[in-house]
């Protein structure tokens, strides 16, 4: 038996399930052992009790109790799944930009960033083996997009770059601009939403509820959240093309904030009501006609300082097919709006 060990979570392990992380590190450990360690409190994350399904973060410390020296049976060890040829082509075609350190994808809508409750087995994290291109390690997600949100998604090709990019996201030195179509037209046409967010809903039906900024500190589980918004174009009073900048990075932040403002994102069945027709009253998640019922939220661009070259990089992702059709139907031209409508506010 080994002795007690204290291991630090690396950038390429960030947001991984604890059980999966341990089985990658220790071939002799089994799922049953992880569950038992958790039940007894022998396995701890930053000194606290955990569940096998809890996700870890870079820099956290895991206390691992004594482990047997013999390896677990082959069928219980972590094994990367085999990727179908069609999925390999799909994820390679999604590459927007890459160098020796970073790969940027234009994530298609409907493809989860990672596995989890209700996400299925097909997700970006599970397809990264197809993006190794001769490297010894799989590229690592350094942030996430919702399943139905498309656009720029960064992967680090080495643990060192993953750590540095992770720090940049945590320190909010990256800048992401999203495009969306929302019900109605926000007034004023440029502003900041500061409602906090708290998780609601049961297992597999996660949803965020907005909390007034003055009540965040007294509401258990709530976190502060900030979103900048600007109207770029409008369809009378029925809908608007908006740019959104998440100052913080909370779950469903943009979707929940726009719904709280009274202008849910078109196609958002969770926060706007998929069956609600937009009648021009500043509500309703569907425009009808030739406009797709899919979510109209796209991570249009990202600007960040390259962690190796120190160069400022800005990457822009083309609209997905269903949103490009909507823009054409509504007569909106992407050349008519500024890349960053908030520049004058800096």
Short mmCIF file of C-alpha atoms in Angstrom, two decimals:
data_model
loop_
_atom_site.label_atom_id
_atom_site.label_comp_id
_atom_site.label_asym_id
_atom_site.label_seq_id
_atom_site.Cartn_x
_atom_site.Cartn_y
_atom_site.Cartn_z
CA UNK A 1 0.00 0.00 0.00
CA UNK A 2 1.12 3.55 -0.70
CA UNK A 3 0.96 6.26 1.94
CA UNK A 4 -1.35 9.27 2.04
CA UNK A 5 -0.71 11.56 -0.93
CA UNK A 6 -1.60 15.18 -1.60
CA UNK A 7 -1.84 15.95 -5.32
CA UNK A 8 -2.43 19.29 -7.02
CA UNK A 9 -4.92 19.54 -9.87
CA UNK A 10 -3.28 20.76 -13.09
CA UNK A 11 -4.77 22.92 -15.82
CA UNK A 12 -5.44 19.98 -18.12
CA UNK A 13 -7.49 18.35 -15.35
CA UNK A 14 -9.57 21.44 -14.60
CA UNK A 15 -13.35 20.86 -14.51
CA UNK A 16 -12.88 17.09 -14.81
CA UNK A 17 -14.91 14.77 -12.58
CA UNK A 18 -12.93 13.76 -9.50
CA UNK A 19 -13.32 10.02 -10.13
CA UNK A 20 -12.12 10.34 -13.72
CA UNK A 21 -9.18 12.49 -12.66
CA UNK A 22 -8.05 9.94 -10.07
CA UNK A 23 -8.40 6.98 -12.43
CA UNK A 24 -6.21 8.78 -14.95
CA UNK A 25 -3.54 9.37 -12.31
CA UNK A 26 -3.73 6.00 -10.58
CA UNK A 27 -4.30 2.92 -12.81
CA UNK A 28 -4.82 0.76 -9.69
CA UNK A 29 -7.86 2.68 -8.46
CA UNK A 30 -11.42 1.49 -9.24
CA UNK A 31 -14.73 3.32 -9.24
CA UNK A 32 -15.81 1.33 -6.17
CA UNK A 33 -12.73 2.47 -4.29
CA UNK A 34 -13.38 6.12 -5.14
CA UNK A 35 -16.99 5.87 -3.96
CA UNK A 36 -15.92 4.18 -0.70
CA UNK A 37 -13.21 6.78 -0.02
CA UNK A 38 -15.80 9.53 -0.52
CA UNK A 39 -18.36 7.91 1.78
CA UNK A 40 -15.79 7.48 4.57
CA UNK A 41 -14.37 10.98 4.12
CA UNK A 42 -10.89 9.62 3.37
CA UNK A 43 -10.80 11.44 0.03
CA UNK A 44 -10.87 15.23 0.39
CA UNK A 45 -10.65 18.25 -1.89
CA UNK A 46 -8.98 21.28 -0.28
CA UNK A 47 -9.74 19.62 3.06
CA UNK A 48 -13.47 19.20 2.39
CA UNK A 49 -15.55 16.06 1.85
CA UNK A 50 -16.45 15.35 -1.78
CA UNK A 51 -18.52 13.18 -4.07
CA UNK A 52 -17.04 11.13 -6.89
CA UNK A 53 -18.97 13.24 -9.41
CA UNK A 54 -17.67 16.59 -8.11
CA UNK A 55 -15.60 18.56 -10.61
CA UNK A 56 -12.12 19.77 -9.76
CA UNK A 57 -10.39 23.07 -10.51
CA UNK A 58 -6.77 23.85 -11.32
CA UNK A 59 -4.73 24.51 -8.20
CA UNK A 60 -6.96 22.52 -5.84
CA UNK A 61 -5.35 19.87 -3.64
CA UNK A 62 -6.71 16.33 -3.35
CA UNK A 63 -5.95 14.20 -0.31
CA UNK A 64 -5.64 10.62 -1.55
CA UNK A 65 -5.64 7.83 1.08
CA UNK A 66 -3.29 4.82 0.83
CA UNK A 67 -3.77 2.89 -2.41
CA UNK A 68 -2.91 -0.71 -3.37
CA UNK A 69 0.14 -1.20 -5.57
CA UNK A 70 -1.52 -3.65 -7.99
CA UNK A 71 -3.27 -2.23 -11.03
CA UNK A 72 -7.02 -2.34 -11.52
CA UNK A 73 -8.40 -4.71 -14.18
CA UNK A 74 -8.00 -3.28 -17.68
CA UNK A 75 -11.76 -2.80 -18.13
CA UNK A 76 -11.87 -0.50 -15.07
CA UNK A 77 -9.01 1.79 -16.12
CA UNK A 78 -9.55 5.13 -17.85
CA UNK A 79 -9.57 4.57 -21.61
CA UNK A 80 -10.10 7.23 -24.23
CA UNK A 81 -13.10 6.40 -26.43
CA UNK A 82 -12.65 5.58 -30.10
CA UNK A 83 -13.94 8.43 -32.25
CA UNK A 84 -16.09 7.79 -35.36
CA UNK A 85 -14.65 9.11 -38.64
CA UNK A 86 -17.59 11.47 -39.16
CA UNK A 87 -16.96 13.06 -35.76
CA UNK A 88 -13.24 13.42 -36.50
CA UNK A 89 -14.08 15.29 -39.70
CA UNK A 90 -16.66 17.42 -37.91
CA UNK A 91 -14.32 18.54 -35.13
CA UNK A 92 -11.42 19.15 -37.55
CA UNK A 93 -13.69 21.23 -39.79
CA UNK A 94 -14.61 23.30 -36.71
CA UNK A 95 -10.99 24.51 -36.27
CA UNK A 96 -11.02 28.29 -36.60
CA UNK A 97 -7.35 28.96 -35.84
CA UNK A 98 -4.38 27.16 -34.32
CA UNK A 99 -0.69 27.47 -33.54
CA UNK A 100 1.78 25.38 -31.54
CA UNK A 101 0.07 26.29 -28.26
CA UNK A 102 -3.66 26.89 -28.82
CA UNK A 103 -6.51 25.53 -30.92
CA UNK A 104 -9.61 27.66 -31.42
CA UNK A 105 -12.84 26.03 -32.54
CA UNK A 106 -16.03 27.49 -33.96
CA UNK A 107 -18.20 25.16 -31.86
CA UNK A 108 -21.34 24.03 -33.68
CA UNK A 109 -24.68 24.53 -31.92
CA UNK A 110 -26.03 21.35 -30.32
CA UNK A 111 -22.59 19.99 -29.40
CA UNK A 112 -21.87 20.12 -25.62
CA UNK A 113 -18.48 21.36 -24.48
CA UNK A 114 -18.25 18.54 -21.92
CA UNK A 115 -20.15 15.50 -20.74
CA UNK A 116 -22.51 15.70 -17.81
CA UNK A 117 -26.14 15.39 -16.84
CA UNK A 118 -28.22 14.98 -19.98
CA UNK A 119 -25.35 15.89 -22.31
CA UNK A 120 -24.79 12.44 -23.82
CA UNK A 121 -21.51 10.86 -24.84
CA UNK A 122 -20.71 13.13 -27.80
CA UNK A 123 -19.04 16.38 -26.75
CA UNK A 124 -15.98 18.54 -27.51
CA UNK A 125 -13.97 17.20 -24.57
CA UNK A 126 -14.55 13.64 -25.75
CA UNK A 127 -13.37 14.51 -29.27
CA UNK A 128 -10.10 16.23 -28.38
CA UNK A 129 -8.08 13.08 -29.10
CA UNK A 130 -8.76 13.87 -32.76
CA UNK A 131 -7.02 17.24 -32.28
CA UNK A 132 -3.69 15.99 -30.89
CA UNK A 133 -1.87 16.26 -34.24
CA UNK A 134 1.24 14.44 -33.00
CA UNK A 135 1.28 15.89 -29.47
CA UNK A 136 1.54 13.46 -26.55
CA UNK A 137 -1.41 14.96 -24.68
CA UNK A 138 -4.93 15.85 -25.71
CA UNK A 139 -5.73 19.59 -25.94
CA UNK A 140 -7.66 20.89 -22.94
CA UNK A 141 -10.76 23.08 -22.74
CA UNK A 142 -10.01 26.29 -20.86
CA UNK A 143 -13.61 27.57 -20.85
CA UNK A 144 -17.04 26.34 -21.95
CA UNK A 145 -20.07 27.24 -24.04
CA UNK A 146 -23.61 25.99 -23.47
CA UNK A 147 -24.66 23.07 -25.66
CA UNK A 148 -26.88 25.20 -27.92
CA UNK A 149 -24.53 28.20 -28.02
CA UNK A 150 -22.14 28.30 -30.98
CA UNK A 151 -18.89 30.17 -31.51
CA UNK A 152 -15.30 30.61 -30.39
CA UNK A 153 -14.00 28.00 -27.95
CA UNK A 154 -10.33 27.81 -26.90
CA UNK A 155 -8.30 24.67 -26.18
CA UNK A 156 -4.77 24.64 -24.79
CA UNK A 157 -2.32 22.17 -26.32
CA UNK A 158 -0.07 21.85 -23.25
CA UNK A 159 -0.65 21.94 -19.47
CA UNK A 160 1.49 25.09 -19.14
CA UNK A 161 -0.63 26.99 -21.66
CA UNK A 162 -3.81 25.64 -20.05
CA UNK A 163 -2.75 27.07 -16.69
CA UNK A 164 -1.95 30.48 -18.15
CA UNK A 165 -5.14 30.72 -20.18
CA UNK A 166 -7.13 29.52 -17.17
CA UNK A 167 -5.61 32.33 -15.11
CA UNK A 168 -6.50 34.84 -17.83
CA UNK A 169 -10.14 33.76 -17.74
CA UNK A 170 -10.27 33.82 -13.94
CA UNK A 171 -8.64 37.28 -13.88
CA UNK A 172 -11.06 38.48 -16.59
CA UNK A 173 -8.31 39.67 -18.91
CA UNK A 174 -9.92 37.98 -21.90
CA UNK A 175 -12.77 39.71 -23.75
CA UNK A 176 -15.66 37.78 -25.29
CA UNK A 177 -18.39 39.34 -27.43
CA UNK A 178 -21.56 37.39 -28.14
CA UNK A 179 -24.24 38.12 -30.74
CA UNK A 180 -27.90 37.32 -30.16
CA UNK A 181 -31.39 38.12 -31.37
CA UNK A 182 -33.70 39.03 -28.50
CA UNK A 183 -37.43 39.57 -28.21
CA UNK A 184 -38.35 43.24 -28.30
CA UNK A 185 -35.84 46.09 -28.14
CA UNK A 186 -33.99 46.86 -24.89
CA UNK A 187 -34.35 50.43 -23.63
CA UNK A 188 -31.88 51.98 -23.09
CA UNK A 189 -30.11 50.50 -26.09
CA UNK A 190 -26.82 50.16 -24.24
CA UNK A 191 -26.30 49.31 -20.60
CA UNK A 192 -25.12 46.90 -17.90
CA UNK A 193 -27.07 44.17 -16.09
CA UNK A 194 -25.90 43.41 -12.57
CA UNK A 195 -28.38 40.84 -11.29
CA UNK A 196 -26.86 37.99 -9.29
CA UNK A 197 -27.60 34.36 -10.18
CA UNK A 198 -28.53 31.31 -8.13
CA UNK A 199 -29.15 27.76 -9.31
CA UNK A 200 -32.68 26.38 -9.24
CA UNK A 201 -34.38 23.30 -10.67
CA UNK A 202 -33.80 19.63 -10.08
CA UNK A 203 -31.17 17.19 -11.28
CA UNK A 204 -30.71 17.39 -15.06
CA UNK A 205 -32.83 20.55 -15.32
CA UNK A 206 -30.41 23.22 -14.18
CA UNK A 207 -31.71 26.77 -14.42
CA UNK A 208 -30.54 30.08 -13.02
CA UNK A 209 -32.71 32.57 -11.18
CA UNK A 210 -31.84 36.26 -11.10
CA UNK A 211 -31.34 37.96 -7.73
CA UNK A 212 -31.47 41.72 -7.17
CA UNK A 213 -27.91 43.02 -6.55
CA UNK A 214 -28.91 44.20 -3.07
CA UNK A 215 -30.03 40.69 -2.13
CA UNK A 216 -27.04 38.67 -3.40
CA UNK A 217 -25.18 38.69 -0.09
CA UNK A 218 -28.21 37.42 1.82
CA UNK A 219 -29.30 34.80 -0.72
CA UNK A 220 -27.64 31.43 -0.14
CA UNK A 221 -25.77 30.09 -3.16
CA UNK A 222 -26.11 33.26 -5.24
CA UNK A 223 -23.18 34.82 -7.07
CA UNK A 224 -22.72 38.27 -8.50
CA UNK A 225 -22.93 38.51 -12.30
CA UNK A 226 -22.41 41.38 -14.73
CA UNK A 227 -23.28 41.65 -18.43
CA UNK A 228 -22.83 44.59 -20.81
CA UNK A 229 -25.29 44.84 -23.72
CA UNK A 230 -25.71 47.02 -26.81
CA UNK A 231 -28.38 47.06 -29.53
CA UNK A 232 -26.85 46.80 -33.02
CA UNK A 233 -29.98 46.59 -35.20
CA UNK A 234 -33.72 46.32 -34.65
CA UNK A 235 -36.77 44.80 -36.30
CA UNK A 236 -39.30 47.47 -35.46
CA UNK A 237 -40.30 46.78 -31.87
CA UNK A 238 -40.43 43.00 -32.27
CA UNK A 239 -36.77 42.02 -32.01
CA UNK A 240 -33.21 43.31 -31.81
CA UNK A 241 -29.74 42.16 -32.74
CA UNK A 242 -27.63 42.71 -29.63
CA UNK A 243 -23.98 42.40 -28.64
CA UNK A 244 -23.35 40.94 -25.18
CA UNK A 245 -20.17 40.96 -23.11
CA UNK A 246 -20.10 38.70 -20.02
CA UNK A 247 -17.93 40.51 -17.47
CA UNK A 248 -18.35 37.51 -15.18
CA UNK A 249 -18.72 33.94 -16.43
CA UNK A 250 -21.71 32.37 -14.66
CA UNK A 251 -23.78 29.44 -15.94
CA UNK A 252 -26.48 30.61 -18.40
CA UNK A 253 -25.57 34.20 -17.51
CA UNK A 254 -26.45 35.88 -20.81
CA UNK A 255 -29.66 33.91 -21.26
CA UNK A 256 -30.92 34.55 -17.72
CA UNK A 257 -29.92 38.22 -17.74
CA UNK A 258 -31.70 39.01 -21.01
CA UNK A 259 -34.83 37.20 -19.85
CA UNK A 260 -34.75 39.17 -16.59
CA UNK A 261 -34.51 42.36 -18.65
CA UNK A 262 -37.73 41.28 -20.41
CA UNK A 263 -35.99 40.42 -23.68
CA UNK A 264 -35.28 36.67 -23.83
CA UNK A 265 -33.02 35.32 -26.56
CA UNK A 266 -34.91 34.00 -29.57
CA UNK A 267 -35.10 30.20 -29.51
CA UNK A 268 -34.39 29.93 -25.78
CA UNK A 269 -37.02 27.49 -24.58
CA UNK A 270 -35.60 27.43 -21.05
CA UNK A 271 -35.64 31.17 -20.36
CA UNK A 272 -38.10 32.48 -22.92
CA UNK A 273 -40.66 29.72 -23.32
CA UNK A 274 -40.27 27.74 -26.55
CA UNK A 275 -44.02 27.86 -27.18
CA UNK A 276 -44.31 31.62 -26.67
CA UNK A 277 -44.86 33.47 -29.95
CA UNK A 278 -43.31 36.93 -30.09
CA UNK A 279 -46.18 39.35 -30.64
CA UNK A 280 -44.11 42.49 -30.40
CA UNK A 281 -44.65 43.04 -26.68
CA UNK A 282 -41.03 42.51 -25.66
CA UNK A 283 -41.48 38.84 -24.80
CA UNK A 284 -41.69 35.43 -26.50
CA UNK A 285 -38.86 33.21 -27.65
CA UNK A 286 -40.10 32.60 -31.22
CA UNK A 287 -40.38 35.03 -34.12
CA UNK A 288 -42.18 32.59 -36.42
CA UNK A 289 -42.04 32.66 -40.22
CA UNK A 290 -38.70 31.59 -41.66
CA UNK A 291 -36.81 32.24 -38.42
CA UNK A 292 -35.35 29.04 -36.91
CA UNK A 293 -36.61 27.87 -33.52
CA UNK A 294 -33.01 27.13 -32.47
CA UNK A 295 -31.20 29.30 -29.93
CA UNK A 296 -29.86 32.52 -31.48
CA UNK A 297 -26.78 33.00 -29.29
CA UNK A 298 -23.27 32.95 -30.77
CA UNK A 299 -19.82 33.60 -29.25
CA UNK A 300 -18.78 35.95 -32.03
CA UNK A 301 -15.26 36.92 -30.95
CA UNK A 302 -12.61 36.59 -28.28
CA UNK A 303 -9.59 38.78 -27.57
CA UNK A 304 -6.76 37.56 -25.35
CA UNK A 305 -3.05 37.96 -24.72
CA UNK A 306 -1.18 34.95 -26.07
CA UNK A 307 0.34 33.17 -23.04
CA UNK A 308 3.61 32.39 -24.89
CA UNK A 309 4.18 35.15 -27.47
CA UNK A 310 2.44 37.98 -25.50
CA UNK A 311 0.75 38.99 -28.76
CA UNK A 312 -2.85 40.26 -28.54
CA UNK A 313 -5.04 37.84 -30.49
CA UNK A 314 -8.60 38.50 -31.68
CA UNK A 315 -10.52 35.61 -33.23
CA UNK A 316 -13.90 35.94 -34.94
CA UNK A 317 -16.29 33.05 -35.64
CA UNK A 318 -18.74 33.06 -38.57
CA UNK A 319 -22.41 32.66 -37.69
CA UNK A 320 -23.83 29.11 -37.67
CA UNK A 321 -26.15 28.21 -40.53
CA UNK A 322 -29.46 28.80 -38.74
CA UNK A 323 -28.39 32.24 -37.52
CA UNK A 324 -26.93 33.24 -40.89
CA UNK A 325 -30.32 32.40 -42.47
CA UNK A 326 -32.10 34.54 -39.89
CA UNK A 327 -29.78 37.49 -40.56
CA UNK A 328 -30.47 37.15 -44.30
CA UNK A 329 -34.24 36.91 -43.74
CA UNK A 330 -34.21 40.03 -41.54
CA UNK A 331 -31.98 41.96 -43.95
CA UNK A 332 -29.19 42.48 -41.46
CA UNK A 333 -25.58 42.76 -42.70
CA UNK A 334 -22.67 41.95 -40.39
CA UNK A 335 -20.59 44.56 -42.22
CA UNK A 336 -22.90 47.32 -40.98
CA UNK A 337 -22.00 47.02 -37.30
CA UNK A 338 -18.75 47.59 -35.35
CA UNK A 339 -16.71 44.60 -34.25
CA UNK A 340 -16.78 45.99 -30.70
CA UNK A 341 -19.65 48.44 -30.04
CA UNK A 342 -18.32 49.05 -26.53
CA UNK A 343 -14.91 50.45 -27.56
CA UNK A 344 -15.94 54.07 -27.00
CA UNK A 345 -16.92 53.18 -23.42
CA UNK A 346 -13.44 52.02 -22.46
#
